[in-house]
Amino acid sequence: MVKELETDLLAKGIRPTAMRLLVLDYLLKQSAAVSLNDLETYFLKADRITLYRTLKKFEDKGIVHKIEDGTSSVKYALCPESCYGMAYCDLHLHFYCTQCQNTFCLPKTRIPELQLPENYQPEEISLTVKGKCSNCS
Amino acid sequence: MVKELETDLLAKGIRPTAMRLLVLDYLLKQSAAVSLNDLETYFLKADRITLYRTLKKFEDKGIVHKIEDGTSSVKYALCPESCYGMAYCDLHLHFYCTQCQNTFCLPKTRIPELQLPENYQPEEISLTVKGKCSNCS
DNA sequence: GATAAAATGCAATGCAGTTGCACATGCTTA
DNA sequence: TAAGCATGTGCAACTGCATTGCATTTTATC
Ligand SMILES: [Mn+2]
Ligand SMILES: [Mn+2]
Ligand SMILES: [Zn+2]
Ligand SMILES: [Zn+2]
């Protein structure tokens, strides 16, 4: 329902333009994280920069989080519902499959407590595993 | 002692050219990981590409490991002695300090066992923490 | 509908990484 | 030692991805 997507965006302070609704709809349907290139490939008629800025806006407003999976391109995935303050949104593991080259959020695998050396003050944690995903193993 | 550095390189199957010895010496003196740009800045007269290929060769031969710390540029740091098979060389935490912008290997903080969902087969793990290092906190 | 704010499209730029190729240097071995 | 081959180096050019400027269009508000 487009109405729902509209209110989703409005609730986060994002003007629900046509392009943004399409991108949000697309994101909702993905099981893997999405790169700008993925969007370009899917929305052939759309302008690359608009897609870029759409992702950026979504990230700023906390509806997606950025994933650096060690490949050359940044990925994005929708934040889980629980992610309000958006400070610890991506405090979960990301898995990059070397076979199908998809990147997955694995929110069920929480990042364990870390014992840092004295005086190191953590602010952000990123845990990325490469390997074979459940489809490819 | 240059002789020592030479044998170090030879032992890993790397021809000890002048540039390589200088780079190795430089790496040995660093406490933080090093980017290509760092090398360029330090070795003003050296050719960028030669430095690039030096790092690449060092990585291939297992004397440095690559660190993707979430910044725009890849860093390199010497592998610990223990790193023979070089498969699990960088199985330790990397810390990027948002203040001094240095990246540190924290080999004492081992990466904990992870409970991945069924059928996910890990091959490589990268754990990066951003925050304030011991000098800056 | 007039107005201001925000989004879009196109072009251009920046930057890190990478490659090709000609030349230089070092190693091998006859 | 000299020739011949393998490897390293320097310069130029190119790639991919991210990012910005600016004129135009669309949207929200009055
Ligand atoms: Mn995620
Ligand atoms: Mn390290
Ligand atoms: Zn896969
Ligand atoms: Zn610091």
Short mmCIF file of C-alpha atoms (C1' of nucleotides) in Angstrom, two decimals, chain B residues 15 17 19-20 47 49-50 53 57, chain D residues 6-14:
data_model
loop_
_atom_site.label_atom_id
_atom_site.label_comp_id
_atom_site.label_asym_id
_atom_site.label_seq_id
_atom_site.Cartn_x
_atom_site.Cartn_y
_atom_site.Cartn_z
CA ARG B 15 63.80 -9.18 -3.30
CA THR B 17 65.38 -3.49 -3.17
CA MET B 19 62.72 1.13 -1.74
CA ARG B 20 61.41 -2.00 -0.08
CA ASP B 47 56.97 7.12 -6.93
CA ILE B 49 52.98 3.42 -7.85
CA THR B 50 56.14 1.84 -6.56
CA ARG B 53 53.15 -2.12 -5.41
CA LYS B 57 53.82 -7.32 -2.58
"C1'" DA D 6 63.17 -12.04 -14.88
"C1'" DT D 7 61.81 -8.58 -11.93
"C1'" DG D 8 61.25 -3.79 -10.32
"C1'" DT D 9 60.43 1.08 -11.39
"C1'" DG D 10 58.49 5.42 -13.31
"C1'" DC D 11 55.28 7.77 -15.96
"C1'" DA D 12 50.84 8.20 -17.96
"C1'" DA D 13 46.46 7.01 -18.37
"C1'" DC D 14 42.14 4.93 -16.83
#
